[in-house]
Amino acid sequence: MERTETPQPNGSTHTISLLVENKPGVLHRIAGLFSRRGYNIASLTVGPTERAEYSRMTIVVRLSSSPVDQVVRQVQKLVPVVEVRELSPQDLIERELLLAKIRTPERNHAELRALAETYEAVIVDVSPDALVVEASGTAGKLDALEERLRPFGIQELCRSGRIALERGFKTLAPPSLK
């Protein structure tokens, strides 16, 4: 169930992938640039890469007036940024993670297990009056699951930001490794 973002009334959505030095303060500097320019960050994730000295950032940003290439150029100027690229929707593999705590009587557990299975989700915690569901997938898949869980009574919900890679052999890598 793949979903591509459609332009929002307040701008179009872009996924930007960055390879940055794994040093303190990098996230602050990059988020600060977006804030100072008035760009609306819809999602931001940071995590380790295959090399300990680098981290990968995936930023989903909604732009109403500035072209995305201008944003990419501004980010590229920051010293801790090794490489930055906008990922095109057709070349994008993206996923998010969802955890949802459902307060529900035990008589509903079988129905919730079946619903979770439909979305390739798993039940990661069970108590007599609640379940915790874990799912990963595209934003569209998780939106649909969230809607189906709402009637059961979502007590808590947590979604990660989007992570993304380009299809094929294209890669973000420091110049010394290309």
mmCIF file of C-alpha atoms in Angstrom:
data_model
loop_
_atom_site.group_PDB
_atom_site.id
_atom_site.type_symbol
_atom_site.label_atom_id
_atom_site.label_comp_id
_atom_site.label_asym_id
_atom_site.label_seq_id
_atom_site.Cartn_x
_atom_site.Cartn_y
_atom_site.Cartn_z
ATOM 1 C CA MET A 1 0.000 0.000 0.000
ATOM 2 C CA GLU A 2 2.369 2.700 -1.239
ATOM 3 C CA ARG A 3 1.388 6.329 -0.898
ATOM 4 C CA THR A 4 3.072 9.290 -2.489
ATOM 5 C CA GLU A 5 2.565 12.644 -0.881
ATOM 6 C CA THR A 6 0.253 14.976 -2.725
ATOM 7 C CA PRO A 7 0.941 18.694 -2.578
ATOM 8 C CA GLN A 8 -0.583 20.303 0.479
ATOM 9 C CA PRO A 9 -2.553 23.553 0.300
ATOM 10 C CA ASN A 10 0.271 25.201 2.252
ATOM 11 C CA GLY A 11 3.038 23.863 0.027
ATOM 12 C CA SER A 12 4.535 20.777 -1.534
ATOM 13 C CA THR A 13 6.219 18.000 0.430
ATOM 14 C CA HIS A 14 9.852 17.033 -0.218
ATOM 15 C CA THR A 15 12.073 14.338 1.289
ATOM 16 C CA ILE A 16 15.675 15.421 1.821
ATOM 17 C CA SER A 17 18.384 12.946 2.789
ATOM 18 C CA LEU A 18 21.610 14.087 4.437
ATOM 19 C CA LEU A 19 24.837 12.382 5.381
ATOM 20 C CA VAL A 20 26.349 14.343 8.274
ATOM 21 C CA GLU A 21 29.312 14.074 10.592
ATOM 22 C CA ASN A 22 28.381 12.229 13.770
ATOM 23 C CA LYS A 23 29.217 15.052 16.178
ATOM 24 C CA PRO A 24 27.369 16.902 18.949
ATOM 25 C CA GLY A 25 25.335 19.906 17.822
ATOM 26 C CA VAL A 26 24.812 18.838 14.197
ATOM 27 C CA LEU A 27 21.070 18.306 14.602
ATOM 28 C CA HIS A 28 20.735 21.703 16.284
ATOM 29 C CA ARG A 29 22.566 23.484 13.455
ATOM 30 C CA ILE A 30 20.531 21.873 10.700
ATOM 31 C CA ALA A 31 17.159 22.279 12.456
ATOM 32 C CA GLY A 32 18.130 25.890 13.204
ATOM 33 C CA LEU A 33 18.700 26.590 9.520
ATOM 34 C CA PHE A 34 15.211 25.313 8.688
ATOM 35 C CA SER A 35 13.704 27.330 11.547
ATOM 36 C CA ARG A 36 15.469 30.569 10.610
ATOM 37 C CA ARG A 37 14.288 30.235 7.006
ATOM 38 C CA GLY A 38 10.698 29.545 8.091
ATOM 39 C CA TYR A 39 10.580 26.060 6.543
ATOM 40 C CA ASN A 40 8.006 23.710 8.073
ATOM 41 C CA ILE A 41 9.599 20.376 9.001
ATOM 42 C CA ALA A 42 6.923 17.662 8.856
ATOM 43 C CA SER A 43 9.288 14.851 9.912
ATOM 44 C CA LEU A 44 12.915 14.598 10.991
ATOM 45 C CA THR A 45 14.823 11.429 11.825
ATOM 46 C CA VAL A 46 18.479 10.894 12.628
ATOM 47 C CA GLY A 47 20.297 7.625 13.021
ATOM 48 C CA PRO A 48 23.610 5.836 12.643
ATOM 49 C CA THR A 49 24.936 4.643 9.303
ATOM 50 C CA GLU A 50 27.185 1.783 8.301
ATOM 51 C CA ARG A 51 30.149 4.010 9.289
ATOM 52 C CA ALA A 52 30.392 5.207 12.906
ATOM 53 C CA GLU A 53 31.683 8.672 11.965
ATOM 54 C CA TYR A 54 28.509 9.541 10.001
ATOM 55 C CA SER A 55 24.788 9.830 10.697
ATOM 56 C CA ARG A 56 21.920 9.901 8.215
ATOM 57 C CA MET A 57 19.175 12.473 8.511
ATOM 58 C CA THR A 58 15.875 12.253 6.672
ATOM 59 C CA ILE A 59 13.918 15.496 6.646
ATOM 60 C CA VAL A 60 10.433 15.825 5.204
ATOM 61 C CA VAL A 61 9.712 19.493 4.617
ATOM 62 C CA ARG A 62 6.705 21.381 3.282
ATOM 63 C CA LEU A 63 7.678 24.319 1.108
ATOM 64 C CA SER A 64 5.203 26.961 0.052
ATOM 65 C CA SER A 65 7.443 29.376 -1.776
ATOM 66 C CA SER A 66 11.136 28.411 -1.717
ATOM 67 C CA PRO A 67 12.281 25.936 -4.348
ATOM 68 C CA VAL A 68 13.680 22.719 -2.885
ATOM 69 C CA ASP A 69 17.022 23.152 -4.690
ATOM 70 C CA GLN A 70 17.523 26.414 -2.754
ATOM 71 C CA VAL A 71 16.971 24.526 0.524
ATOM 72 C CA VAL A 72 19.425 21.809 -0.544
ATOM 73 C CA ARG A 73 22.088 24.431 -1.410
ATOM 74 C CA GLN A 74 21.635 26.167 1.968
ATOM 75 C CA VAL A 75 21.944 22.883 3.881
ATOM 76 C CA GLN A 76 25.003 21.830 1.838
ATOM 77 C CA LYS A 77 26.865 24.949 3.039
ATOM 78 C CA LEU A 78 26.791 23.789 6.662
ATOM 79 C CA VAL A 79 30.156 22.355 7.738
ATOM 80 C CA PRO A 80 28.951 19.079 9.308
ATOM 81 C CA VAL A 81 26.986 18.160 6.145
ATOM 82 C CA VAL A 82 28.915 15.698 3.968
ATOM 83 C CA GLU A 83 26.234 15.245 1.307
ATOM 84 C CA VAL A 84 22.603 16.242 0.797
ATOM 85 C CA ARG A 85 20.067 15.228 -1.817
ATOM 86 C CA GLU A 86 16.342 15.510 -2.440
ATOM 87 C CA LEU A 87 14.886 12.045 -2.955
ATOM 88 C CA SER A 88 12.413 11.911 -5.829
ATOM 89 C CA PRO A 89 9.098 10.186 -4.999
ATOM 90 C CA GLN A 90 9.529 7.562 -7.741
ATOM 91 C CA ASP A 91 13.022 6.569 -6.500
ATOM 92 C CA LEU A 92 12.115 6.526 -2.816
ATOM 93 C CA ILE A 93 11.798 3.663 -0.352
ATOM 94 C CA GLU A 94 10.352 5.064 2.859
ATOM 95 C CA ARG A 95 9.088 3.648 6.131
ATOM 96 C CA GLU A 96 7.780 4.798 9.506
ATOM 97 C CA LEU A 97 7.161 2.983 12.781
ATOM 98 C CA LEU A 98 3.932 3.164 14.804
ATOM 99 C CA LEU A 99 3.247 2.069 18.374
ATOM 100 C CA ALA A 100 -0.349 2.284 19.601
ATOM 101 C CA LYS A 101 -1.708 1.391 23.026
ATOM 102 C CA ILE A 102 -5.327 0.321 22.763
ATOM 103 C CA ARG A 103 -7.394 0.211 25.925
ATOM 104 C CA THR A 104 -9.863 -2.546 25.270
ATOM 105 C CA PRO A 105 -11.480 -5.435 27.125
ATOM 106 C CA GLU A 106 -10.090 -8.900 26.575
ATOM 107 C CA ARG A 107 -13.121 -9.864 24.470
ATOM 108 C CA ASN A 108 -11.824 -7.518 21.695
ATOM 109 C CA HIS A 109 -8.286 -8.939 21.620
ATOM 110 C CA ALA A 110 -8.994 -11.509 18.882
ATOM 111 C CA GLU A 111 -10.506 -8.845 16.617
ATOM 112 C CA LEU A 112 -7.521 -6.551 17.202
ATOM 113 C CA ARG A 113 -5.090 -9.404 16.475
ATOM 114 C CA ALA A 114 -6.869 -10.012 13.161
ATOM 115 C CA LEU A 115 -6.751 -6.306 12.311
ATOM 116 C CA ALA A 116 -3.039 -6.176 13.172
ATOM 117 C CA GLU A 117 -2.386 -9.184 10.942
ATOM 118 C CA THR A 118 -4.167 -7.459 8.038
ATOM 119 C CA TYR A 119 -1.661 -4.599 8.287
ATOM 120 C CA GLU A 120 1.331 -6.884 8.950
ATOM 121 C CA ALA A 121 1.512 -5.387 12.448
ATOM 122 C CA VAL A 122 2.360 -7.275 15.619
ATOM 123 C CA ILE A 123 1.007 -7.192 19.144
ATOM 124 C CA VAL A 124 4.029 -6.476 21.350
ATOM 125 C CA ASP A 125 2.315 -6.237 24.755
ATOM 126 C CA VAL A 126 -0.863 -7.737 26.155
ATOM 127 C CA SER A 127 -2.666 -7.108 29.425
ATOM 128 C CA PRO A 128 -6.278 -7.879 30.394
ATOM 129 C CA ASP A 129 -7.427 -4.364 29.475
ATOM 130 C CA ALA A 130 -4.940 -3.205 26.824
ATOM 131 C CA LEU A 131 -2.814 -4.170 23.824
ATOM 132 C CA VAL A 132 0.169 -2.457 22.238
ATOM 133 C CA VAL A 133 0.367 -2.706 18.449
ATOM 134 C CA GLU A 134 3.589 -2.190 16.489
ATOM 135 C CA ALA A 135 3.559 -1.570 12.745
ATOM 136 C CA SER A 136 5.964 -0.327 10.126
ATOM 137 C CA GLY A 137 5.315 0.819 6.604
ATOM 138 C CA THR A 138 4.580 3.838 4.491
ATOM 139 C CA ALA A 139 2.836 6.839 5.973
ATOM 140 C CA GLY A 140 -0.327 5.876 4.068
ATOM 141 C CA LYS A 141 -0.390 2.362 5.491
ATOM 142 C CA LEU A 142 0.088 3.648 9.038
ATOM 143 C CA ASP A 143 -2.566 6.348 8.552
ATOM 144 C CA ALA A 144 -5.024 3.644 7.471
ATOM 145 C CA LEU A 145 -4.150 1.389 10.426
ATOM 146 C CA GLU A 146 -4.494 4.300 12.839
ATOM 147 C CA GLU A 147 -7.982 5.041 11.491
ATOM 148 C CA ARG A 148 -9.007 1.396 11.903
ATOM 149 C CA LEU A 149 -7.686 1.338 15.497
ATOM 150 C CA ARG A 150 -9.469 4.548 16.595
ATOM 151 C CA PRO A 151 -12.884 2.911 17.243
ATOM 152 C CA PHE A 152 -11.197 0.558 19.742
ATOM 153 C CA GLY A 153 -9.913 3.516 21.784
ATOM 154 C CA ILE A 154 -6.310 4.579 21.240
ATOM 155 C CA GLN A 155 -4.893 5.564 24.637
ATOM 156 C CA GLU A 156 -1.411 6.456 23.423
ATOM 157 C CA LEU A 157 0.115 6.729 19.989
ATOM 158 C CA CYS A 158 3.699 7.262 18.930
ATOM 159 C CA ARG A 159 4.971 7.450 15.358
ATOM 160 C CA SER A 160 8.567 7.754 14.300
ATOM 161 C CA GLY A 161 9.593 10.127 11.608
ATOM 162 C CA ARG A 162 10.110 8.886 8.107
ATOM 163 C CA ILE A 163 13.292 7.087 7.116
ATOM 164 C CA ALA A 164 14.170 6.777 3.453
ATOM 165 C CA LEU A 165 16.688 5.429 0.966
ATOM 166 C CA GLU A 166 16.930 5.759 -2.792
ATOM 167 C CA ARG A 167 16.223 2.716 -4.935
ATOM 168 C CA GLY A 168 19.062 1.106 -6.831
ATOM 169 C CA PHE A 169 22.751 1.770 -6.425
ATOM 170 C CA LYS A 170 22.577 5.533 -5.767
ATOM 171 C CA THR A 171 24.047 6.306 -2.363
ATOM 172 C CA LEU A 172 24.982 9.155 -0.066
ATOM 173 C CA ALA A 173 28.657 8.717 0.614
ATOM 174 C CA PRO A 174 31.561 10.947 1.485
ATOM 175 C CA PRO A 175 33.615 11.940 -1.583
ATOM 176 C CA SER A 176 36.504 9.763 -0.402
ATOM 177 C CA LEU A 177 34.307 6.641 -0.754
ATOM 178 C CA LYS A 178 32.800 7.361 -4.188
#
